[in-house]
Amino acid sequence: MEENKRRERDAGTDGSGTGRRTYVITFLCAAAISAVYAAAAGVFKMRDMGVILGYLSNAFTVPGVLFMGLAGLAFVKRQGGFDAVSYSARYMSCWLLPQFWLNKEERSGKLKSYRDYCEDRRRKEKERHGLSLCFLLVGAVFTALGVLCLVAMNVMFPGTILG
């Protein structure tokens, strides 16, 4: 029994969002963004090592900052930072176009109070584990790689200008 739980946790299939598979997929997505950025900048055709390091710094920093920003947004969402926005959007959709987004009870005009809505959201958030730690760690690794490339460019090839 313990062996099955360990396998599920390591594979990321236990629903916790903390398995190895989750980290590998997130890392591969960040690497793909870096590769696309590097290819668009023409890094693979360049010969000057200082310029290559400069563009690699950008290629690693872009997905790093993007994923850390996503981690921050996921954290704020889990803490209830967007509850007022989602509740008001739901209220407005009930008022403007009730037939599209709302269930039968809400279409009849019975909306939950804001407090009940927030309590339901907290309960749902506790059931689901977010990916904010995974995004934060992968983003931090890619940002650190970008900073290392930038430092290497400035130390080994001072005066390099990216054109």
Short mmCIF file of C-alpha atoms in Angstrom, two decimals:
data_model
loop_
_atom_site.label_atom_id
_atom_site.label_comp_id
_atom_site.label_asym_id
_atom_site.label_seq_id
_atom_site.Cartn_x
_atom_site.Cartn_y
_atom_site.Cartn_z
CA MET A 1 0.00 0.00 0.00
CA GLU A 2 2.77 2.44 0.93
CA GLU A 3 4.62 1.55 -2.26
CA ASN A 4 1.59 2.47 -4.39
CA LYS A 5 1.22 5.82 -2.60
CA ARG A 6 4.90 6.55 -3.13
CA ARG A 7 4.62 5.71 -6.83
CA GLU A 8 1.56 7.93 -7.23
CA ARG A 9 3.28 10.80 -5.41
CA ASP A 10 6.46 10.48 -7.46
CA ALA A 11 4.52 10.26 -10.71
CA GLY A 12 2.30 13.20 -9.81
CA THR A 13 -0.92 11.19 -10.10
CA ASP A 14 -2.04 11.55 -6.49
CA GLY A 15 -3.62 14.93 -7.23
CA SER A 16 -1.25 16.90 -5.04
CA GLY A 17 0.56 18.64 -7.90
CA THR A 18 3.90 17.90 -6.30
CA GLY A 19 5.05 14.79 -8.14
CA ARG A 20 8.14 14.53 -10.26
CA ARG A 21 6.07 14.48 -13.41
CA THR A 22 4.69 17.92 -12.60
CA TYR A 23 8.18 19.35 -12.19
CA VAL A 24 9.45 17.69 -15.36
CA ILE A 25 6.55 18.98 -17.45
CA THR A 26 6.90 22.49 -16.04
CA PHE A 27 10.65 22.42 -16.62
CA LEU A 28 10.16 21.22 -20.22
CA CYS A 29 7.65 24.01 -20.88
CA ALA A 30 10.11 26.60 -19.59
CA ALA A 31 12.90 25.03 -21.67
CA ALA A 32 10.68 25.17 -24.76
CA ILE A 33 9.99 28.86 -24.17
CA SER A 34 13.74 29.44 -23.80
CA ALA A 35 14.49 27.52 -26.99
CA VAL A 36 11.86 29.44 -28.96
CA TYR A 37 13.21 32.75 -27.68
CA ALA A 38 16.78 31.74 -28.51
CA ALA A 39 15.79 30.59 -32.00
CA ALA A 40 13.85 33.80 -32.63
CA ALA A 41 16.87 35.84 -31.54
CA GLY A 42 19.13 33.80 -33.84
CA VAL A 43 21.41 32.49 -31.09
CA PHE A 44 22.07 29.24 -32.93
CA LYS A 45 23.62 31.11 -35.91
CA MET A 46 25.80 33.54 -33.93
CA ARG A 47 29.57 33.26 -33.56
CA ASP A 48 30.41 35.90 -30.90
CA MET A 49 30.33 34.19 -27.48
CA GLY A 50 29.63 37.40 -25.56
CA VAL A 51 26.52 38.13 -27.62
CA ILE A 52 25.42 34.50 -27.34
CA LEU A 53 25.68 34.68 -23.54
CA GLY A 54 23.69 37.92 -23.54
CA TYR A 55 20.86 36.42 -25.57
CA LEU A 56 20.96 33.21 -23.52
CA SER A 57 20.58 35.36 -20.43
CA ASN A 58 17.41 36.84 -21.92
CA ALA A 59 16.22 33.41 -23.07
CA PHE A 60 16.47 32.00 -19.55
CA THR A 61 15.16 35.07 -17.76
CA VAL A 62 11.94 35.40 -19.80
CA PRO A 63 10.40 32.04 -18.79
CA GLY A 64 11.85 32.37 -15.30
CA VAL A 65 10.09 35.64 -14.61
CA LEU A 66 6.95 34.42 -16.39
CA PHE A 67 6.69 31.28 -14.26
CA MET A 68 7.46 33.12 -11.02
CA GLY A 69 4.72 35.62 -11.91
CA LEU A 70 2.29 32.76 -12.53
CA ALA A 71 3.26 31.30 -9.14
CA GLY A 72 2.52 34.64 -7.50
CA LEU A 73 -0.86 34.90 -9.20
CA ALA A 74 -1.74 31.35 -8.14
CA PHE A 75 -0.78 32.17 -4.56
CA VAL A 76 -2.88 35.35 -4.54
CA LYS A 77 -5.82 33.43 -6.03
CA ARG A 78 -5.56 30.75 -3.36
CA GLN A 79 -5.58 33.43 -0.65
CA GLY A 80 -8.77 34.99 -2.05
CA GLY A 81 -7.28 37.97 -3.84
CA PHE A 82 -9.58 37.64 -6.84
CA ASP A 83 -12.79 36.64 -5.06
CA ALA A 84 -14.37 40.09 -5.34
CA VAL A 85 -13.62 40.24 -9.07
CA SER A 86 -15.03 36.79 -9.79
CA TYR A 87 -18.11 37.37 -7.62
CA SER A 88 -18.87 40.69 -9.29
CA ALA A 89 -18.34 39.16 -12.76
CA ARG A 90 -20.78 36.39 -11.83
CA TYR A 91 -23.29 38.93 -10.54
CA MET A 92 -23.01 40.99 -13.73
CA SER A 93 -23.36 37.90 -15.92
CA CYS A 94 -26.51 37.01 -14.00
CA TRP A 95 -27.84 40.46 -14.67
CA LEU A 96 -26.85 40.69 -18.34
CA LEU A 97 -26.82 37.16 -19.78
CA PRO A 98 -28.21 34.68 -17.27
CA GLN A 99 -28.89 31.88 -19.74
CA PHE A 100 -25.25 31.25 -20.65
CA TRP A 101 -23.11 30.90 -17.51
CA LEU A 102 -25.29 30.26 -14.53
CA ASN A 103 -26.95 27.18 -13.15
CA LYS A 104 -30.73 26.86 -12.78
CA GLU A 105 -30.84 28.17 -9.21
CA GLU A 106 -28.78 31.25 -10.03
CA ARG A 107 -30.86 32.00 -13.15
CA SER A 108 -33.94 32.24 -10.95
CA GLY A 109 -32.33 35.22 -9.21
CA LYS A 110 -31.08 33.53 -6.05
CA LEU A 111 -27.42 34.45 -5.83
CA LYS A 112 -25.19 33.42 -2.96
CA SER A 113 -24.07 36.11 -0.60
CA TYR A 114 -20.50 37.25 -0.97
CA ARG A 115 -19.53 35.58 2.31
CA ASP A 116 -20.99 32.22 1.21
CA TYR A 117 -19.28 32.55 -2.15
CA CYS A 118 -15.91 33.16 -0.47
CA GLU A 119 -16.38 30.25 1.92
CA ASP A 120 -17.18 27.92 -0.98
CA ARG A 121 -14.10 29.11 -2.84
CA ARG A 122 -11.86 28.48 0.19
CA ARG A 123 -13.32 24.99 0.57
CA LYS A 124 -12.67 24.22 -3.10
CA GLU A 125 -9.15 25.62 -2.92
CA LYS A 126 -8.32 23.39 0.06
CA GLU A 127 -9.42 20.34 -1.93
CA ARG A 128 -7.12 21.19 -4.82
CA HIS A 129 -3.43 21.76 -4.40
CA GLY A 130 -1.97 24.45 -6.59
CA LEU A 131 1.11 24.39 -8.72
CA SER A 132 2.52 27.60 -7.32
CA LEU A 133 5.50 25.92 -5.62
CA CYS A 134 6.38 24.05 -8.81
CA PHE A 135 6.12 27.24 -10.91
CA LEU A 136 8.11 29.18 -8.32
CA LEU A 137 10.98 26.68 -8.19
CA VAL A 138 11.24 26.22 -11.97
CA GLY A 139 11.00 29.97 -12.48
CA ALA A 140 13.71 30.59 -9.89
CA VAL A 141 16.02 28.04 -11.55
CA PHE A 142 15.59 29.65 -14.97
CA THR A 143 16.02 33.16 -13.57
CA ALA A 144 19.21 32.04 -11.81
CA LEU A 145 20.51 30.57 -15.10
CA GLY A 146 19.75 33.89 -16.78
CA VAL A 147 21.62 35.82 -14.10
CA LEU A 148 24.58 33.44 -14.37
CA CYS A 149 24.74 33.94 -18.15
CA LEU A 150 24.56 37.72 -17.65
CA VAL A 151 27.36 37.68 -15.07
CA ALA A 152 29.48 35.44 -17.31
CA MET A 153 28.92 37.81 -20.24
CA ASN A 154 29.94 40.86 -18.22
CA VAL A 155 32.95 39.21 -16.57
CA MET A 156 34.41 37.30 -19.51
CA PHE A 157 33.37 39.65 -22.32
CA PRO A 158 33.18 43.19 -20.88
CA GLY A 159 31.71 45.80 -23.17
CA THR A 160 29.54 43.38 -25.12
CA ILE A 161 26.58 45.11 -26.69
CA LEU A 162 23.52 43.17 -27.80
CA GLY A 163 22.36 44.44 -31.16
#
